[in-house]
Short mmCIF file of C-alpha atoms in Angstrom, two decimals:
data_model
loop_
_atom_site.label_atom_id
_atom_site.label_comp_id
_atom_site.label_asym_id
_atom_site.label_seq_id
_atom_site.Cartn_x
_atom_site.Cartn_y
_atom_site.Cartn_z
CA UNK A 1 8.36 9.61 -4.09
CA UNK A 2 7.86 6.56 -6.25
CA UNK A 3 4.19 6.87 -7.09
CA UNK A 4 3.04 6.13 -10.62
CA UNK A 5 6.59 5.80 -11.95
CA UNK A 6 6.39 2.24 -13.23
CA UNK A 7 9.73 0.69 -12.40
CA UNK A 8 10.29 -3.09 -12.39
CA UNK A 9 10.92 -5.06 -9.23
CA UNK A 10 14.64 -5.04 -8.41
CA UNK A 11 16.64 -8.20 -7.70
CA UNK A 12 16.95 -7.14 -4.07
CA UNK A 13 13.18 -6.54 -3.95
CA UNK A 14 12.50 -9.96 -5.49
CA UNK A 15 14.73 -11.65 -2.87
CA UNK A 16 12.94 -9.78 -0.05
CA UNK A 17 9.54 -10.80 -1.43
CA UNK A 18 10.60 -14.44 -1.70
CA UNK A 19 11.67 -14.41 1.97
CA UNK A 20 8.43 -12.72 3.06
CA UNK A 21 6.11 -15.16 1.27
CA UNK A 22 7.96 -18.41 1.92
CA UNK A 23 5.56 -21.15 3.06
CA UNK A 24 2.49 -18.89 2.74
CA UNK A 25 -0.55 -19.47 0.58
CA UNK A 26 -3.55 -17.36 -0.33
CA UNK A 27 -6.93 -18.17 -1.81
CA UNK A 28 -6.76 -15.01 -3.91
CA UNK A 29 -4.05 -12.58 -4.95
CA UNK A 30 -5.02 -9.01 -5.87
CA UNK A 31 -2.43 -6.65 -7.32
CA UNK A 32 -1.93 -3.05 -8.26
CA UNK A 33 -1.45 -2.68 -12.03
CA UNK A 34 2.05 -1.20 -11.61
CA UNK A 35 4.90 -3.43 -12.82
CA UNK A 36 6.66 -3.79 -9.46
CA UNK A 37 3.43 -4.99 -7.84
CA UNK A 38 2.48 -7.34 -10.69
CA UNK A 39 5.95 -8.92 -10.56
CA UNK A 40 5.65 -9.34 -6.78
CA UNK A 41 2.22 -10.95 -7.21
CA UNK A 42 3.63 -13.35 -9.81
CA UNK A 43 6.32 -14.43 -7.31
CA UNK A 44 3.59 -15.03 -4.70
CA UNK A 45 1.38 -17.05 -7.07
CA UNK A 46 3.40 -20.23 -6.47
CA UNK A 47 0.31 -22.45 -6.29
CA UNK A 48 -0.97 -21.30 -9.65
CA UNK A 49 -3.42 -18.73 -8.32
CA UNK A 50 -4.73 -16.24 -10.79
CA UNK A 51 -3.57 -12.73 -10.01
CA UNK A 52 -6.44 -10.24 -10.18
CA UNK A 53 -5.34 -6.75 -11.24
CA UNK A 54 -7.29 -4.05 -9.42
CA UNK A 55 -6.47 -0.44 -10.40
CA UNK A 56 -7.85 0.78 -7.06
CA UNK A 57 -4.67 -0.53 -5.40
CA UNK A 58 -2.29 1.59 -7.53
CA UNK A 59 0.03 3.96 -5.71
CA UNK A 60 -0.87 7.57 -4.99
CA UNK A 61 -0.22 9.91 -7.90
CA UNK A 62 2.41 12.26 -6.48
CA UNK A 63 2.13 14.55 -9.50
CA UNK A 64 5.13 16.89 -9.85
CA UNK A 65 6.90 15.09 -7.00
CA UNK A 66 6.75 11.65 -8.61
CA UNK A 67 10.19 10.12 -9.06
CA UNK A 68 11.90 12.70 -6.82
CA UNK A 69 13.77 11.92 -3.61
CA UNK A 70 12.15 13.10 -0.40
CA UNK A 71 15.31 14.86 0.71
CA UNK A 72 15.23 16.98 -2.48
CA UNK A 73 11.72 18.13 -1.53
CA UNK A 74 12.47 18.84 2.12
CA UNK A 75 12.57 22.63 1.65
CA UNK A 76 9.33 22.77 -0.35
CA UNK A 77 6.60 24.22 1.92
CA UNK A 78 3.93 22.31 -0.04
CA UNK A 79 5.73 19.05 0.75
CA UNK A 80 5.72 19.82 4.47
CA UNK A 81 2.06 20.82 4.26
CA UNK A 82 1.21 17.55 2.50
CA UNK A 83 2.72 15.44 5.30
CA UNK A 84 1.18 17.65 8.01
CA UNK A 85 -2.32 17.59 6.52
CA UNK A 86 -2.59 15.28 3.50
CA UNK A 87 -6.37 15.53 3.37
CA UNK A 88 -6.12 19.27 2.70
CA UNK A 89 -2.90 19.50 0.67
CA UNK A 90 -2.55 17.32 -2.43
CA UNK A 91 0.79 17.02 -4.20
CA UNK A 92 1.08 19.63 -7.00
CA UNK A 93 -0.73 18.18 -10.04
CA UNK A 94 -1.21 14.99 -8.02
CA UNK A 95 -4.09 13.00 -6.65
CA UNK A 96 -6.19 14.48 -3.81
CA UNK A 97 -6.37 12.20 -0.78
CA UNK A 98 -10.19 12.20 -0.85
CA UNK A 99 -9.94 10.40 -4.20
CA UNK A 100 -7.36 7.96 -2.84
CA UNK A 101 -9.57 7.33 0.22
CA UNK A 102 -12.63 6.69 -1.98
CA UNK A 103 -10.91 4.14 -4.24
CA UNK A 104 -9.21 2.34 -1.34
CA UNK A 105 -12.46 2.24 0.65
CA UNK A 106 -14.26 0.67 -2.34
CA UNK A 107 -11.44 -1.88 -2.72
CA UNK A 108 -11.62 -2.73 1.00
CA UNK A 109 -15.40 -3.18 0.73
CA UNK A 110 -14.80 -5.74 -2.04
CA UNK A 111 -12.18 -7.54 0.05
CA UNK A 112 -14.47 -7.71 3.08
CA UNK A 113 -16.92 -9.80 1.02
CA UNK A 114 -14.33 -12.47 0.14
CA UNK A 115 -13.64 -15.72 1.92
CA UNK A 116 -10.22 -17.05 2.85
CA UNK A 117 -6.89 -15.29 3.00
CA UNK A 118 -6.32 -12.70 0.31
CA UNK A 119 -2.92 -11.27 -0.55
CA UNK A 120 -3.06 -7.66 -1.73
CA UNK A 121 0.13 -6.54 -3.44
CA UNK A 122 0.21 -2.77 -3.37
CA UNK A 123 2.28 0.25 -2.37
CA UNK A 124 3.12 2.22 0.76
CA UNK A 125 0.67 5.06 0.14
CA UNK A 126 -2.21 2.71 -0.62
CA UNK A 127 -1.38 0.60 2.44
CA UNK A 128 -1.29 3.67 4.66
CA UNK A 129 -4.66 4.80 3.32
CA UNK A 130 -6.13 1.32 3.92
CA UNK A 131 -4.86 1.40 7.51
CA UNK A 132 -6.26 4.90 7.96
CA UNK A 133 -9.69 3.74 6.73
CA UNK A 134 -9.78 0.43 8.62
CA UNK A 135 -8.36 1.67 11.91
CA UNK A 136 -9.82 5.19 11.89
CA UNK A 137 -6.35 6.69 12.24
CA UNK A 138 -5.87 10.15 10.75
CA UNK A 139 -3.79 9.83 7.60
CA UNK A 140 -1.10 12.21 8.85
CA UNK A 141 -0.49 9.83 11.80
CA UNK A 142 -0.18 6.72 9.59
CA UNK A 143 2.99 8.12 7.96
CA UNK A 144 4.70 7.06 11.22
CA UNK A 145 4.39 3.38 10.24
CA UNK A 146 7.48 2.18 8.37
CA UNK A 147 6.44 0.37 5.20
CA UNK A 148 9.56 -0.63 3.29
CA UNK A 149 9.56 -2.62 0.06
CA UNK A 150 8.32 -6.16 0.85
CA UNK A 151 6.82 -5.27 4.24
CA UNK A 152 4.10 -7.80 5.06
CA UNK A 153 1.13 -6.51 7.06
CA UNK A 154 -1.57 -8.99 8.02
CA UNK A 155 -4.93 -7.43 8.78
CA UNK A 156 -8.22 -8.98 9.82
CA UNK A 157 -10.99 -6.95 8.24
CA UNK A 158 -14.72 -7.01 7.94
CA UNK A 159 -17.77 -4.87 7.47
CA UNK A 160 -20.41 -4.29 10.13
CA UNK A 161 -23.92 -3.58 8.79
CA UNK A 162 -24.28 -0.34 10.74
CA UNK A 163 -20.69 0.68 11.52
CA UNK A 164 -19.02 -0.09 8.18
CA UNK A 165 -15.49 -1.32 7.63
CA UNK A 166 -13.31 -2.35 10.54
CA UNK A 167 -9.82 -3.74 10.79
CA UNK A 168 -7.26 -5.06 13.21
CA UNK A 169 -3.52 -5.32 12.57
CA UNK A 170 -2.48 -8.89 13.35
CA UNK A 171 1.14 -8.77 12.21
CA UNK A 172 3.72 -6.42 10.68
CA UNK A 173 6.87 -8.07 9.34
CA UNK A 174 9.57 -5.81 7.96
CA UNK A 175 11.89 -7.30 5.35
CA UNK A 176 15.38 -8.31 6.42
CA UNK A 177 18.07 -6.00 5.22
CA UNK A 178 21.23 -7.31 3.57
CA UNK A 179 23.46 -8.64 6.31
CA UNK A 180 20.78 -7.87 8.91
CA UNK A 181 18.26 -9.99 10.72
#
């Protein structure tokens, strides 16, 4: 549960990012303020783009669970309740999902007003919330999407005057694993 714990990008993570962004360019790069995201954004800014730091894209605050392994929390009934119904069960001393949803929705609204391809460097929880908002998928169902470090998800998004934000997944590219494809 690596939420607000601010670890640097690992060498393996850096290599995965470099493979995922090879030959790709963005008009704008927006990043979470956490170190691992800022470092990833710096790797992606190969054409000298300015990286915009947007705190709305920070990872979920997992409170008392932050920094713990999921398997160590498996017997905690609150942990099971969180995954079963995240909108009703926040992590102990953590961030309620309604607050996460509000900040991600505001960030998506800002993105929908931009032109050209935008790279958002963020975290698994923030990505899942963005997909939940854009695709109208209940958050507890979005946990089923594997989002490993350096996963690239390309989404077309927009805002309709009367229906609000919309999105369509165009591509999901998982990082290669060492020795794998």
